[in-house]
Amino acid sequence: MTERAGISSRAQIGFGLAIAIGAGAAAVALVLLVLGLWKSFARATAPTLVDLPGGSWMAGGVLGVVSVLGAFGGLWCITAAPSRTGLQRALLSLAAGVCCLAAIGPLFYFISTLPGKNCHSSGPKCAYIPGTGSALLAYAMSVALVAWIVLRTLSVLEEAHAARERTRMRNLRKRGRKSRAARERARR
């Protein structure tokens, strides 16, 4: 009886391992498929994007602003979640996911438009798309500039809030002294 239980246990472990390996292979295949489709999408739409009015510099700048605002929106959604109900937390989590996708999507888009490392430039899938290098540079510059402006604005607002809080606490302490002094006079 114990031999039969051992064989059954080994069979379950074997099937479990086979299922885990199959699921891992399917996950890797899905990731490679998604990355391949993304690269094909990026390489197909990049020429149209850099030919819009304003050119590649404008496209890079606009997508840089989208990245920074998506990052700050995602951070806001993540920090706003603790005191909410279940549905509100779920919606904030969904919004945080969308914002994080908006934050990293343009960067991956520009990286996907650049030619691959082990790719021959003679192939149509590997040729350099004119304007993508300058769009990536404009993207990096706009991300740095907009992030600095947003962080500076937030620090100024935080300093103003801290000053108002200090003033409020100072006024409360003054009132507390007056009321203590009035209590002391009333006791005498």
Coordinates of C-alpha atoms in Angstrom, one line a residue:
M1 CA 0.0 0.0 0.0
T2 CA 2.8 2.4 0.8
E3 CA 4.5 1.6 -2.5
R4 CA 1.4 2.6 -4.3
A5 CA 1.1 5.9 -2.4
G6 CA 4.7 6.6 -3.3
I7 CA 4.1 6.0 -7.0
S8 CA 1.0 8.2 -6.9
S9 CA 2.9 11.0 -5.2
R10 CA 5.8 10.8 -7.7
A11 CA 3.3 11.0 -10.5
Q12 CA 1.7 14.1 -9.1
I13 CA 5.0 15.7 -8.6
G14 CA 6.0 14.9 -12.2
F15 CA 2.7 16.2 -13.6
G16 CA 3.1 19.4 -11.5
L17 CA 6.7 19.9 -12.9
A18 CA 5.5 19.3 -16.4
I19 CA 2.7 21.9 -15.9
A20 CA 5.1 24.4 -14.4
I21 CA 7.6 24.0 -17.3
G22 CA 4.8 24.3 -19.8
A23 CA 3.4 27.4 -18.1
G24 CA 6.9 28.9 -18.0
A25 CA 7.5 28.2 -21.7
A26 CA 4.1 29.7 -22.6
A27 CA 4.9 32.8 -20.5
V28 CA 8.2 33.3 -22.3
A29 CA 6.6 32.8 -25.7
L30 CA 3.9 35.4 -24.8
V31 CA 6.5 37.9 -23.6
L32 CA 8.5 37.4 -26.8
L33 CA 5.4 37.7 -29.0
V34 CA 4.3 41.0 -27.2
L35 CA 7.8 42.4 -27.5
G36 CA 8.0 41.5 -31.2
L37 CA 4.6 43.0 -31.9
W38 CA 5.6 46.1 -30.0
K39 CA 8.8 46.5 -32.0
S40 CA 6.9 46.0 -35.3
F41 CA 4.3 48.5 -34.3
A42 CA 7.0 51.1 -33.3
R43 CA 9.0 50.6 -36.5
A44 CA 5.9 50.9 -38.6
T45 CA 4.6 54.1 -37.0
A46 CA 7.8 55.9 -36.3
P47 CA 8.2 57.4 -39.8
T48 CA 4.7 58.9 -39.6
L49 CA 5.4 60.2 -36.1
V50 CA 8.6 62.0 -37.0
D51 CA 7.0 63.5 -40.1
L52 CA 4.3 65.3 -38.1
P53 CA 4.4 69.1 -37.9
G54 CA 7.3 70.0 -35.7
G55 CA 9.3 67.0 -36.7
S56 CA 11.1 64.5 -34.5
W57 CA 12.0 67.1 -31.9
M58 CA 8.4 67.9 -31.2
A59 CA 7.4 64.2 -31.1
G60 CA 10.2 63.5 -28.6
G61 CA 9.3 66.6 -26.5
V62 CA 5.6 65.7 -26.3
L63 CA 6.2 62.1 -25.5
G64 CA 8.7 63.2 -22.8
V65 CA 6.0 65.4 -21.2
V66 CA 3.6 62.4 -21.3
S67 CA 6.3 60.2 -19.6
V68 CA 6.9 62.6 -16.7
L69 CA 3.2 63.4 -16.1
G70 CA 2.4 59.6 -16.2
A71 CA 5.2 59.0 -13.6
F72 CA 3.9 61.6 -11.3
G73 CA 0.3 60.5 -11.8
G74 CA 1.3 57.0 -11.0
L75 CA 3.1 58.1 -7.8
W76 CA 0.0 60.1 -6.8
C77 CA -2.3 57.2 -7.4
I78 CA -0.1 54.9 -5.4
T79 CA 0.2 57.2 -2.4
A80 CA -3.5 58.1 -2.4
A81 CA -4.7 54.5 -2.0
P82 CA -4.4 53.6 1.8
S83 CA -7.5 55.3 3.2
R84 CA -10.0 54.4 0.5
T85 CA -12.7 51.8 0.1
G86 CA -12.1 48.6 -1.9
L87 CA -13.6 49.9 -5.1
Q88 CA -11.7 53.2 -4.9
R89 CA -8.5 51.3 -4.2
A90 CA -9.1 49.1 -7.2
L91 CA -9.8 52.1 -9.5
L92 CA -6.7 53.9 -8.1
S93 CA -4.6 50.8 -8.8
L94 CA -6.0 50.7 -12.3
A95 CA -5.2 54.4 -12.8
A96 CA -1.7 53.8 -11.4
G97 CA -1.1 51.0 -13.9
V98 CA -2.3 53.2 -16.8
C99 CA -0.1 56.1 -15.6
C100 CA 2.9 53.8 -15.2
L101 CA 2.3 52.5 -18.8
A102 CA 2.2 56.1 -20.0
A103 CA 5.4 56.8 -18.1
I104 CA 7.5 53.9 -19.6
G105 CA 5.7 53.4 -22.9
P106 CA 7.3 56.3 -24.8
L107 CA 10.8 55.3 -23.7
F108 CA 10.2 51.7 -25.0
Y109 CA 8.7 53.1 -28.1
F110 CA 11.8 55.1 -28.9
I111 CA 14.1 52.3 -28.0
S112 CA 12.2 50.0 -30.3
T113 CA 12.6 52.3 -33.2
L114 CA 16.4 52.2 -33.0
P115 CA 18.2 49.5 -35.1
G116 CA 19.1 46.3 -33.2
K117 CA 22.6 45.4 -32.1
N118 CA 22.9 42.2 -34.1
C119 CA 20.9 43.4 -37.0
H120 CA 22.2 44.1 -40.5
S121 CA 21.3 47.5 -41.6
S122 CA 20.5 46.3 -45.1
G123 CA 17.3 44.7 -44.0
P124 CA 14.1 46.7 -43.9
K125 CA 13.4 45.7 -40.3
C126 CA 16.8 47.0 -39.2
A127 CA 17.3 50.1 -41.2
Y128 CA 17.8 53.4 -39.3
I129 CA 14.6 55.5 -39.3
P130 CA 15.6 59.1 -40.0
G131 CA 14.7 61.3 -37.1
T132 CA 14.5 58.7 -34.3
G133 CA 17.9 59.6 -32.8
S134 CA 16.9 63.3 -32.5
A135 CA 13.5 62.3 -31.2
L136 CA 15.1 60.2 -28.5
L137 CA 17.4 63.2 -27.6
A138 CA 14.5 65.6 -27.4
Y139 CA 12.6 63.0 -25.3
A140 CA 15.5 62.8 -22.8
M141 CA 15.8 66.6 -22.6
S142 CA 12.1 67.2 -22.1
V143 CA 11.9 64.5 -19.5
A144 CA 14.8 66.1 -17.6
L145 CA 13.4 69.6 -17.9
V146 CA 9.7 68.8 -17.1
A147 CA 10.7 66.6 -14.2
W148 CA 12.9 69.4 -12.7
I149 CA 10.0 71.9 -13.1
V150 CA 7.5 69.6 -11.5
L151 CA 9.8 68.7 -8.6
R152 CA 10.7 72.3 -8.0
T153 CA 7.0 73.3 -8.0
L154 CA 6.1 70.5 -5.6
S155 CA 9.0 71.5 -3.2
V156 CA 7.8 75.1 -3.2
L157 CA 4.2 74.0 -2.4
E158 CA 5.5 71.7 0.3
E159 CA 7.6 74.6 1.8
A160 CA 4.5 76.9 1.8
H161 CA 2.4 74.2 3.5
A162 CA 5.1 73.7 6.2
A163 CA 5.3 77.5 6.8
R164 CA 1.5 77.6 7.2
E165 CA 1.6 74.7 9.6
R166 CA 4.4 76.4 11.7
T167 CA 2.3 79.6 11.8
R168 CA -0.7 77.6 12.9
M169 CA 1.2 75.8 15.6
R170 CA 2.8 79.1 16.8
N171 CA -0.7 80.7 17.1
L172 CA -2.0 77.7 19.0
R173 CA 0.9 77.9 21.5
K174 CA 0.2 81.6 22.0
R175 CA -3.4 81.0 22.7
G176 CA -2.5 78.2 25.1
R177 CA -0.2 80.5 27.1
K178 CA -2.9 83.1 27.3
S179 CA -5.5 80.6 28.5
R180 CA -3.0 79.2 31.1
A181 CA -2.3 82.7 32.3
A182 CA -6.0 83.4 32.6
R183 CA -6.4 80.1 34.6
E184 CA -3.6 81.0 36.9
R185 CA -5.3 84.4 37.6
A186 CA -8.6 82.8 38.2
R187 CA -7.1 80.4 40.8
R188 CA -5.7 83.3 42.9

